[in-house]
mmCIF file of N, CA, C and O in Angstrom:
data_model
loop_
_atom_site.group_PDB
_atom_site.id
_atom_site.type_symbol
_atom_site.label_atom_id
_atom_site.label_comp_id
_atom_site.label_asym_id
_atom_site.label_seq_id
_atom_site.Cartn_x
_atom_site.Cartn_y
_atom_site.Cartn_z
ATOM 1 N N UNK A 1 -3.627 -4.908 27.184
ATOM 2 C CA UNK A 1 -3.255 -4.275 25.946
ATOM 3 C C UNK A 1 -3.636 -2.795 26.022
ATOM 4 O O UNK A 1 -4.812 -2.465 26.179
ATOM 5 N N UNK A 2 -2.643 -1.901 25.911
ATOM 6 C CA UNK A 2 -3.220 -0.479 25.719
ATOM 7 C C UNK A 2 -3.607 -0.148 24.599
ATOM 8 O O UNK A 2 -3.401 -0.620 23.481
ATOM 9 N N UNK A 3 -4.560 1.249 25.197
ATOM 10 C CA UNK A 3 -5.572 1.166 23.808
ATOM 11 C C UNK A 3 -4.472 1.899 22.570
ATOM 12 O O UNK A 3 -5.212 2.558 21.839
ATOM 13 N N UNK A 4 -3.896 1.947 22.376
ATOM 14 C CA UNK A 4 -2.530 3.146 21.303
ATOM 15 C C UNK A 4 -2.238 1.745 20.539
ATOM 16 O O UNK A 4 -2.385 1.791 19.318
ATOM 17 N N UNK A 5 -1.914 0.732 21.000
ATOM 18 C CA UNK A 5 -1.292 -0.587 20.411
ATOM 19 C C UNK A 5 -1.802 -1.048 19.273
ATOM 20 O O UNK A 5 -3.002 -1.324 19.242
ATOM 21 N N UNK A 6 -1.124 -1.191 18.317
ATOM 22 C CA UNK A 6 -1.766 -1.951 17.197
ATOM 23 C C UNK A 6 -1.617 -3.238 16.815
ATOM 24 O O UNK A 6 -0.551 -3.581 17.326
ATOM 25 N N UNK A 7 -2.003 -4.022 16.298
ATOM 26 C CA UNK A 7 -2.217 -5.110 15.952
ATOM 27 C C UNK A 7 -1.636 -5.008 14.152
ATOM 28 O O UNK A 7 -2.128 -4.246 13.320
ATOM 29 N N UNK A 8 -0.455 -6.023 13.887
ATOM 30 C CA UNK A 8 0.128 -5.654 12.767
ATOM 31 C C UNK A 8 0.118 -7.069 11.633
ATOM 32 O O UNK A 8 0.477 -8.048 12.288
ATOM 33 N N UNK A 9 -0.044 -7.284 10.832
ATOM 34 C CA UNK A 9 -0.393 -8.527 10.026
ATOM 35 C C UNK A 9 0.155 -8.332 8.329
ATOM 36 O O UNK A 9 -0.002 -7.287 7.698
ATOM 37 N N UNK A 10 0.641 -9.247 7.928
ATOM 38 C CA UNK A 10 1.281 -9.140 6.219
ATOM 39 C C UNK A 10 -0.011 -10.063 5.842
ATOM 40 O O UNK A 10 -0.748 -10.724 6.574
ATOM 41 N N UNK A 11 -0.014 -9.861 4.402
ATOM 42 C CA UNK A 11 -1.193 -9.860 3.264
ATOM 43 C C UNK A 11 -0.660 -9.487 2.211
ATOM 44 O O UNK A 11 0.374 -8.828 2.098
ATOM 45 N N UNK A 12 -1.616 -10.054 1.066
ATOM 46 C CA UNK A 12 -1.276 -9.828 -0.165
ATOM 47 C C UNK A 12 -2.968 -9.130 -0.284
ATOM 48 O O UNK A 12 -3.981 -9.389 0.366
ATOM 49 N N UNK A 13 -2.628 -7.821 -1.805
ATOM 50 C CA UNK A 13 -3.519 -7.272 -2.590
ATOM 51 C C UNK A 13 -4.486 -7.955 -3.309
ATOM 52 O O UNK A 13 -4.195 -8.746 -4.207
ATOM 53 N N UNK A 14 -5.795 -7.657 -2.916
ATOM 54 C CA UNK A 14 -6.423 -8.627 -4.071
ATOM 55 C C UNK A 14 -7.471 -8.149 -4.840
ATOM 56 O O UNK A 14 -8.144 -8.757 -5.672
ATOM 57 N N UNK A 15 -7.570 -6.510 -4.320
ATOM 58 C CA UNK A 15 -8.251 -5.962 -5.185
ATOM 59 C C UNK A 15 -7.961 -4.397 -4.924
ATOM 60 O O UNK A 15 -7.616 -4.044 -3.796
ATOM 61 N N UNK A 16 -8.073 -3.650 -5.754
ATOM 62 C CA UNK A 16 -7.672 -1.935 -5.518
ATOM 63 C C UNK A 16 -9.249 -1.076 -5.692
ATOM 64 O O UNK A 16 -9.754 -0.773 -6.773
ATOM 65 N N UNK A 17 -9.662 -0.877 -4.728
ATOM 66 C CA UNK A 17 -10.457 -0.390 -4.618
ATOM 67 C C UNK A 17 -10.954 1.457 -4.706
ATOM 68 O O UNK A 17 -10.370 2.274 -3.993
ATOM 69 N N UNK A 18 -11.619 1.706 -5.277
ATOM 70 C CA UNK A 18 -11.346 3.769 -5.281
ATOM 71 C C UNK A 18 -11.206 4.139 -3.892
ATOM 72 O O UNK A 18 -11.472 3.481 -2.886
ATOM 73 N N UNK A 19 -10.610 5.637 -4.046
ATOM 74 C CA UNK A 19 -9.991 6.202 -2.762
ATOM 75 C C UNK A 19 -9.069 5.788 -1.926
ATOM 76 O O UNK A 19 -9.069 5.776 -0.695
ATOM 77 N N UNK A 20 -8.031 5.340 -2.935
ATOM 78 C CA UNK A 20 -6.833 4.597 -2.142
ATOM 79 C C UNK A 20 -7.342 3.827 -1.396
ATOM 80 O O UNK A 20 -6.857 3.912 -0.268
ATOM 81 N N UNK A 21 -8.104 3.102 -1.496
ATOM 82 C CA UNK A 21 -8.564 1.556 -0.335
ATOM 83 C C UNK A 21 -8.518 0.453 -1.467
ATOM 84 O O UNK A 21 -9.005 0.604 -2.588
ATOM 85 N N UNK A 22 -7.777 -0.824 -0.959
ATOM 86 C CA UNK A 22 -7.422 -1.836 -1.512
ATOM 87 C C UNK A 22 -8.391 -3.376 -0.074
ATOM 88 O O UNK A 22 -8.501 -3.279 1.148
ATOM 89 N N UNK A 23 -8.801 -4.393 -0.892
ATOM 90 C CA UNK A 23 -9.109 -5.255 -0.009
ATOM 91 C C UNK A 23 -7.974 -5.850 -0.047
ATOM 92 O O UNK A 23 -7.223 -5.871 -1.023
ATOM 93 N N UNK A 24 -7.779 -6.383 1.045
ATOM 94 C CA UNK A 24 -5.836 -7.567 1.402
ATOM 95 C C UNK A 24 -6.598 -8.917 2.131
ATOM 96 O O UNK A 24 -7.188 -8.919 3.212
ATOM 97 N N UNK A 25 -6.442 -9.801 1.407
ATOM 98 C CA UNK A 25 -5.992 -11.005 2.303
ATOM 99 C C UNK A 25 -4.593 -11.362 3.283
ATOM 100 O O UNK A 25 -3.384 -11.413 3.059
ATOM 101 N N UNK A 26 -5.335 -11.544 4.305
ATOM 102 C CA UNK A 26 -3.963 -11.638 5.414
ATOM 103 C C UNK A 26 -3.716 -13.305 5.320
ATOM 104 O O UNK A 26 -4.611 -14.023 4.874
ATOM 105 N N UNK A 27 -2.583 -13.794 5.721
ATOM 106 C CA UNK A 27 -1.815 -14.556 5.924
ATOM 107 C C UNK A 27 -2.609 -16.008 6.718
ATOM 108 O O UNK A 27 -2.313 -17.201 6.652
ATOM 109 N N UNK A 28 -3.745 -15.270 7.479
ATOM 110 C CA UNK A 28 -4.441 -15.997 8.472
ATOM 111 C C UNK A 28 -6.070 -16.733 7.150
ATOM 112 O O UNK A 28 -6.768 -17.726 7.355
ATOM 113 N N UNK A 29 -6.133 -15.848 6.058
ATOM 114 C CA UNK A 29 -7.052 -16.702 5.313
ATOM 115 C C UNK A 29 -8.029 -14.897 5.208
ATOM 116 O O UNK A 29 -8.280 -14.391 4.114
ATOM 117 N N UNK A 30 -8.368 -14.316 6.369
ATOM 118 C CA UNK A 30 -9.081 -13.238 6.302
ATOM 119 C C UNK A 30 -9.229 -12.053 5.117
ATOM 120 O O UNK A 30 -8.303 -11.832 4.336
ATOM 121 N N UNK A 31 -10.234 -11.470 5.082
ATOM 122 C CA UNK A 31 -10.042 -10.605 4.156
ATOM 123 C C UNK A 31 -10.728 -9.209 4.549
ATOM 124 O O UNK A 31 -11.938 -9.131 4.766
ATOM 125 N N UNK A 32 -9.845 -8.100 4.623
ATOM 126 C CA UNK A 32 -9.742 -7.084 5.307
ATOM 127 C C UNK A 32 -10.121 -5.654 3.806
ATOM 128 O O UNK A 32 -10.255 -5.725 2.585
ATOM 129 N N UNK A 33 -10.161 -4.543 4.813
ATOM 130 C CA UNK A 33 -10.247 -3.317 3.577
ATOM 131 C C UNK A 33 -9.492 -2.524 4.457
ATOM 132 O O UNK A 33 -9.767 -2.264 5.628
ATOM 133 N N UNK A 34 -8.119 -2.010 3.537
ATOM 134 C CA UNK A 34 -7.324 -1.417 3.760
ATOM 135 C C UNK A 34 -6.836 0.044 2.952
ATOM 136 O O UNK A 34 -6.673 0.190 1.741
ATOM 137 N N UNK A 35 -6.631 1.261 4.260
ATOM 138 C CA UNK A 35 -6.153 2.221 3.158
ATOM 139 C C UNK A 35 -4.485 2.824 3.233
ATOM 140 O O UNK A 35 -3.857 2.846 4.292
ATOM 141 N N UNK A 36 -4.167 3.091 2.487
ATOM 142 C CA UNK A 36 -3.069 3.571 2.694
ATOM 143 C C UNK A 36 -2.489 4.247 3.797
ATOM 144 O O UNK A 36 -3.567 4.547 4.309
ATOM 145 N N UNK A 37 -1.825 4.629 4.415
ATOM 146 C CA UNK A 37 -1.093 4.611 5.285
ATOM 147 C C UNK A 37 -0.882 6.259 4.315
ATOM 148 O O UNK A 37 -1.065 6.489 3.120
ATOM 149 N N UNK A 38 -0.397 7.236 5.535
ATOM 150 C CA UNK A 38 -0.071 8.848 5.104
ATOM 151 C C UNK A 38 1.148 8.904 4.768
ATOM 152 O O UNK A 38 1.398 9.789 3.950
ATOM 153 N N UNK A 39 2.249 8.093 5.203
ATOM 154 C CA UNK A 39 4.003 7.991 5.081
ATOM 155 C C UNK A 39 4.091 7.479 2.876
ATOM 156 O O UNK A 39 4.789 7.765 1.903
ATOM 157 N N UNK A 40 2.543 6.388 3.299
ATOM 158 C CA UNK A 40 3.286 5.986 1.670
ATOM 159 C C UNK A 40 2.121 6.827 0.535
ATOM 160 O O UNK A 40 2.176 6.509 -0.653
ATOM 161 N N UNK A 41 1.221 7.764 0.936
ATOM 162 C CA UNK A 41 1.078 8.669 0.450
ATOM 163 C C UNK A 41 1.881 9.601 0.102
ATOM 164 O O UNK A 41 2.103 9.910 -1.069
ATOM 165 N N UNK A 42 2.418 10.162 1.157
ATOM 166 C CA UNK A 42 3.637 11.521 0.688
ATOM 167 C C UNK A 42 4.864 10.673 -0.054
ATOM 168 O O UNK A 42 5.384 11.371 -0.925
ATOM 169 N N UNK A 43 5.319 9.670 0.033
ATOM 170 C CA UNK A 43 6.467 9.225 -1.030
ATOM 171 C C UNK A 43 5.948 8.442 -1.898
ATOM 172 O O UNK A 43 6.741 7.658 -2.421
ATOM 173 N N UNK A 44 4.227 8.362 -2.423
ATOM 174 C CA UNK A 44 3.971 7.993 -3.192
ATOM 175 C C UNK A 44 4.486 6.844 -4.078
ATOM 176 O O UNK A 44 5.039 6.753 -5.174
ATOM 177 N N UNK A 45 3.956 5.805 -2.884
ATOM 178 C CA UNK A 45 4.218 4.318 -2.720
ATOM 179 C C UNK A 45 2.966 4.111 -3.425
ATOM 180 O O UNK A 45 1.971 4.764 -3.108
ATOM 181 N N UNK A 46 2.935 3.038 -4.587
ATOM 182 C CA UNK A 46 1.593 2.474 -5.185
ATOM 183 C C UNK A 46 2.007 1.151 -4.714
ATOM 184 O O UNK A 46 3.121 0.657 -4.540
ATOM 185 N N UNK A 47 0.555 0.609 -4.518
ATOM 186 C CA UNK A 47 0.338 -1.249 -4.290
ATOM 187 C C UNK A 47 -0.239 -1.375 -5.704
ATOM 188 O O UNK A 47 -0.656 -0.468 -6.425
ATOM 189 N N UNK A 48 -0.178 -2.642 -5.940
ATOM 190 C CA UNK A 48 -1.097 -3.363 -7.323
ATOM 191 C C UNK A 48 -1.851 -4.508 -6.666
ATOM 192 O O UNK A 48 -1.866 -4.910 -5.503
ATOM 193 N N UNK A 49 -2.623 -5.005 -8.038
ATOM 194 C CA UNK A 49 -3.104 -6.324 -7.124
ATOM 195 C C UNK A 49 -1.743 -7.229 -7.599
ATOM 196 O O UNK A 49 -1.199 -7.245 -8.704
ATOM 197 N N UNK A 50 -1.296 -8.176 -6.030
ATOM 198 C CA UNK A 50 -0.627 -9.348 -5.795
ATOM 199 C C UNK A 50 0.120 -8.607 -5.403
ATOM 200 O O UNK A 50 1.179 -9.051 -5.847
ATOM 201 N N UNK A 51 0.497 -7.164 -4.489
ATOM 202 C CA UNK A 51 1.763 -7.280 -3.605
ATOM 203 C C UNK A 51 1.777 -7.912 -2.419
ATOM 204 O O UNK A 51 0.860 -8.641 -2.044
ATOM 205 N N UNK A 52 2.662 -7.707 -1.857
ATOM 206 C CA UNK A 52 2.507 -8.231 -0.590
ATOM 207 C C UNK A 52 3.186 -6.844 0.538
ATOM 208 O O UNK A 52 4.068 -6.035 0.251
ATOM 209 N N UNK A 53 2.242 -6.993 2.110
ATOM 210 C CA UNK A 53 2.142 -5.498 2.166
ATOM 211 C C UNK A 53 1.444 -5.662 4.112
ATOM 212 O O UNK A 53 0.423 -6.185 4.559
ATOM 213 N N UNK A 54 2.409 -5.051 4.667
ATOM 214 C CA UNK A 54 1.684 -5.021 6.057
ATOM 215 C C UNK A 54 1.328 -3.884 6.239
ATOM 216 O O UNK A 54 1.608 -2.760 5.821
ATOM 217 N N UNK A 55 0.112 -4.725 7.503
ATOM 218 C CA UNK A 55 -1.392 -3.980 7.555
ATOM 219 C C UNK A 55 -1.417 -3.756 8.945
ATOM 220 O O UNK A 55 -1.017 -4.781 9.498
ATOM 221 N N UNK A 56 -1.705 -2.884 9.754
ATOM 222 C CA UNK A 56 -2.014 -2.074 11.226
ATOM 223 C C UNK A 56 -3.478 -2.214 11.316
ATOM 224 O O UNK A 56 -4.273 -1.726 10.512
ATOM 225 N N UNK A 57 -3.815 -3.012 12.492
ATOM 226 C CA UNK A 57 -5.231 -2.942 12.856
ATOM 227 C C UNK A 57 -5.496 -2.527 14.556
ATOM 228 O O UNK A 57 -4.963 -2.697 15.653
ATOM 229 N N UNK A 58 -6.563 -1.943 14.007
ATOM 230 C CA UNK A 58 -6.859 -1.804 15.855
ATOM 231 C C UNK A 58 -7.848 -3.048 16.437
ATOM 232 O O UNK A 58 -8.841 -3.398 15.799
ATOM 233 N N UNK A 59 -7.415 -3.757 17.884
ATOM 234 C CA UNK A 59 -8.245 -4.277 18.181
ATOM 235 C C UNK A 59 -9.514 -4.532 18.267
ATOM 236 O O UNK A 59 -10.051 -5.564 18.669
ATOM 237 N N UNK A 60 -10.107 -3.320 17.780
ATOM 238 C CA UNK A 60 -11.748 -3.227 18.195
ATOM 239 C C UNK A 60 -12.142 -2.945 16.608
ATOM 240 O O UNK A 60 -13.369 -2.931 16.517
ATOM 241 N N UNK A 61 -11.706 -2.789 15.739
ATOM 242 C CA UNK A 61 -12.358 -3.454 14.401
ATOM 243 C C UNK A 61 -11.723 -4.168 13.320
ATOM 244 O O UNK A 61 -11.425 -3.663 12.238
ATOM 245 N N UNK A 62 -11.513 -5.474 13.692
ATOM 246 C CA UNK A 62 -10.783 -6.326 12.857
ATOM 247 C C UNK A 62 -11.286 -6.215 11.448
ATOM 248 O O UNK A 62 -10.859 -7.156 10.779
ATOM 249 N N UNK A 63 -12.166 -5.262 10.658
ATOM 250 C CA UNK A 63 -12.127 -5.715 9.547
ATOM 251 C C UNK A 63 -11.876 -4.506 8.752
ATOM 252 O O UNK A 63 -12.270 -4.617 7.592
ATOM 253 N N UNK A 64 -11.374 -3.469 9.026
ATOM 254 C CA UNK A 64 -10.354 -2.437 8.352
ATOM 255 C C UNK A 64 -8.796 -2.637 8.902
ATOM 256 O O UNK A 64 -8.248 -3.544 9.529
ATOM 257 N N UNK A 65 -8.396 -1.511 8.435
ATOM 258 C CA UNK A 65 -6.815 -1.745 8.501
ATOM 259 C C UNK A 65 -5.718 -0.359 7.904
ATOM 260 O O UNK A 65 -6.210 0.419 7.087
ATOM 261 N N UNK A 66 -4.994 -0.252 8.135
ATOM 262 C CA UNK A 66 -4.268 0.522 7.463
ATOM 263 C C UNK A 66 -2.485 0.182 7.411
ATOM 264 O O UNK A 66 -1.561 -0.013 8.201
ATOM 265 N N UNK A 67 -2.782 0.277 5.633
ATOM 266 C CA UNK A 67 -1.304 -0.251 4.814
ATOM 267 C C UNK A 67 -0.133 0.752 5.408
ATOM 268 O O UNK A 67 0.119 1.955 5.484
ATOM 269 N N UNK A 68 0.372 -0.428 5.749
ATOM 270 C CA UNK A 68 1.895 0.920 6.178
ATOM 271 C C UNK A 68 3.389 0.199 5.710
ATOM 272 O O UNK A 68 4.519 0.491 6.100
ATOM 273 N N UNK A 69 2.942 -0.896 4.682
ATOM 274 C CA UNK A 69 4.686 -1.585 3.900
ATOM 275 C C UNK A 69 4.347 -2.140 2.535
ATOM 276 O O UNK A 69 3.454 -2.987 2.564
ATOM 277 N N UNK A 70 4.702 -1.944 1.702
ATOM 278 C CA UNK A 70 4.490 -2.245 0.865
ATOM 279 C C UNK A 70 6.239 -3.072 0.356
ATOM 280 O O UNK A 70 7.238 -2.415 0.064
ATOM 281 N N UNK A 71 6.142 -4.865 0.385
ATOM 282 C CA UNK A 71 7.401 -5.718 0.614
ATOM 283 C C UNK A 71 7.686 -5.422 -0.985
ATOM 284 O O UNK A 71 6.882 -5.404 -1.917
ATOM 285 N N UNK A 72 9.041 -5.207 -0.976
ATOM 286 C CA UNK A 72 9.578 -5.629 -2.103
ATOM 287 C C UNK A 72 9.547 -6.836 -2.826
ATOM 288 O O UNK A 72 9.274 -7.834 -2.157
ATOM 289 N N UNK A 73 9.862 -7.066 -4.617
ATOM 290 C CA UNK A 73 9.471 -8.274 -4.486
ATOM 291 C C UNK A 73 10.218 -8.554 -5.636
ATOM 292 O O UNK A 73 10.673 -7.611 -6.285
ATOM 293 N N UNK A 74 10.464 -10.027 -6.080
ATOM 294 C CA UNK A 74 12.045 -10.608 -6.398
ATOM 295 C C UNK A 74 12.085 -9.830 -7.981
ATOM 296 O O UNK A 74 13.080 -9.886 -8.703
ATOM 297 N N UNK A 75 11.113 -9.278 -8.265
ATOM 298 C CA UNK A 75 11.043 -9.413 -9.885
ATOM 299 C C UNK A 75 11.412 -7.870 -10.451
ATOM 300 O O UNK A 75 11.039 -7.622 -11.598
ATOM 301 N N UNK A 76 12.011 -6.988 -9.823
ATOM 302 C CA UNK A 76 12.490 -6.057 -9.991
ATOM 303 C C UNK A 76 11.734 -4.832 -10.385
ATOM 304 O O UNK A 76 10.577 -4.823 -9.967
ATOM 305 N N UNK A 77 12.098 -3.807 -11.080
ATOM 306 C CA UNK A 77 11.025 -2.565 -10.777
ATOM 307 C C UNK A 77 9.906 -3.133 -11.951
ATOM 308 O O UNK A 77 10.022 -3.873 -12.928
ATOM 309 N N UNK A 78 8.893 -2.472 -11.401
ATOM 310 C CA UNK A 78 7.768 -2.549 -12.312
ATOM 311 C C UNK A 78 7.691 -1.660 -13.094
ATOM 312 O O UNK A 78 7.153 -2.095 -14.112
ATOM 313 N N UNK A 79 8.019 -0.299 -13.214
ATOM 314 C CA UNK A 79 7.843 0.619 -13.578
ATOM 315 C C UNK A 79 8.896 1.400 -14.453
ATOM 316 O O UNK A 79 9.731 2.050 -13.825
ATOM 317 N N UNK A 80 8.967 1.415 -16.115
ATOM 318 C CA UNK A 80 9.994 2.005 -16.972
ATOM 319 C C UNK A 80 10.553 2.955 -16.789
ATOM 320 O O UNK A 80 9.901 3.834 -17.351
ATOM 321 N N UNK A 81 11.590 3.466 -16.229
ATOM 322 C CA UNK A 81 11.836 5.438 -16.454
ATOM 323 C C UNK A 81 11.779 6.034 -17.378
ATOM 324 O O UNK A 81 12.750 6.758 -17.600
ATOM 325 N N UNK A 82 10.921 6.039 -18.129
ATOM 326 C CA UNK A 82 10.550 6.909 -19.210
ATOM 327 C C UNK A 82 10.429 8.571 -18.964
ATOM 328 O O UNK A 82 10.019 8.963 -17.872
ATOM 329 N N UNK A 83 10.818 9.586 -20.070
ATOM 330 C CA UNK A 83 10.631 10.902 -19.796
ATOM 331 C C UNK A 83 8.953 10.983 -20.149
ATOM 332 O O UNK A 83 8.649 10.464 -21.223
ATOM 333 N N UNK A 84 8.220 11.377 -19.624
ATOM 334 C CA UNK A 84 7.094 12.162 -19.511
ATOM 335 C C UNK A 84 6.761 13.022 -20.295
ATOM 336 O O UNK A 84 5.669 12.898 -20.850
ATOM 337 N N UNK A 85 7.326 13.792 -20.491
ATOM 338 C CA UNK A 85 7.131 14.747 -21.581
ATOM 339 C C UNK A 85 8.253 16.010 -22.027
ATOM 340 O O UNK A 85 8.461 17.182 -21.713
ATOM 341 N N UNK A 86 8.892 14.854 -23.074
ATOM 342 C CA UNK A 86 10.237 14.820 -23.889
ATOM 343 C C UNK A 86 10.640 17.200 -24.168
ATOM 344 O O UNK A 86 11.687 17.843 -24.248
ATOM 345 N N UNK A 87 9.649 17.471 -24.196
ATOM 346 C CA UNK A 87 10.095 18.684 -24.460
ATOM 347 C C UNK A 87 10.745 19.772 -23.007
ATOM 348 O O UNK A 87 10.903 20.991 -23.069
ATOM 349 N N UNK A 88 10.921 19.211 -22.243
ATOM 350 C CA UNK A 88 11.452 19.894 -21.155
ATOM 351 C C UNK A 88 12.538 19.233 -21.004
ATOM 352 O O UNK A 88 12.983 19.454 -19.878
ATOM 353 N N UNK A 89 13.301 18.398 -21.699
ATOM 354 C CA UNK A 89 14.343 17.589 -21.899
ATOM 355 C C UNK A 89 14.870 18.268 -23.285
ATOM 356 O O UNK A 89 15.021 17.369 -24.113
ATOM 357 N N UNK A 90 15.140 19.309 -23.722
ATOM 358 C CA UNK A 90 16.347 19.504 -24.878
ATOM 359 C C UNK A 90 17.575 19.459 -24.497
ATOM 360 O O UNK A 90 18.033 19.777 -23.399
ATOM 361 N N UNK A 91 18.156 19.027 -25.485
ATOM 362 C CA UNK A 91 19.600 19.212 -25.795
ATOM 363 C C UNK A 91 20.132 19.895 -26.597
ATOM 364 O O UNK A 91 21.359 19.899 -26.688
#
């Protein structure tokens, strides 16, 4: 295995932790501490608790990780489009 290679695993959220670090249970039963990933920083991707969401690990410390998917999921957007703040919106 070269050392660059990562080790990649899906999980669900089970807790959101400060500084963009969330703990994830993986698929295997484990429970990992994971931080965001820099791609879903800049397009400002949020997790909640119960997404589901793959995780990049390096071989040599199985018990961090870093989020780099955050799966879509059947129940459609979470989030209202509401205006923000209605006065930069006249008509």
């Amino acid at each position: 295995m070269a050392k660059e290679e990562a080790l990649e695993f899906e999980g669900s959220v089970v807790e959101v932790l400060p500084d963009g670090r969330f703990r994830v249970k993986l698929d295997s039963g484990h429970e990992i501490v994971a931080y965001t990933a820099g791609r879903m920083k800049r397009n400002r991707i949020r997790a909640i608790v119960g997404d589901r969401v793959s995780v990049e690990m390096t071989p040599y410390d199985l018990e961090k990780g870093r989020m780099v998917f955050r799966h879509k999921t059947e129940s459609g957007p979470r989030v209202s489009h509401q205006r923000r703040n209605s006065r930069h919106y006249r008509r």
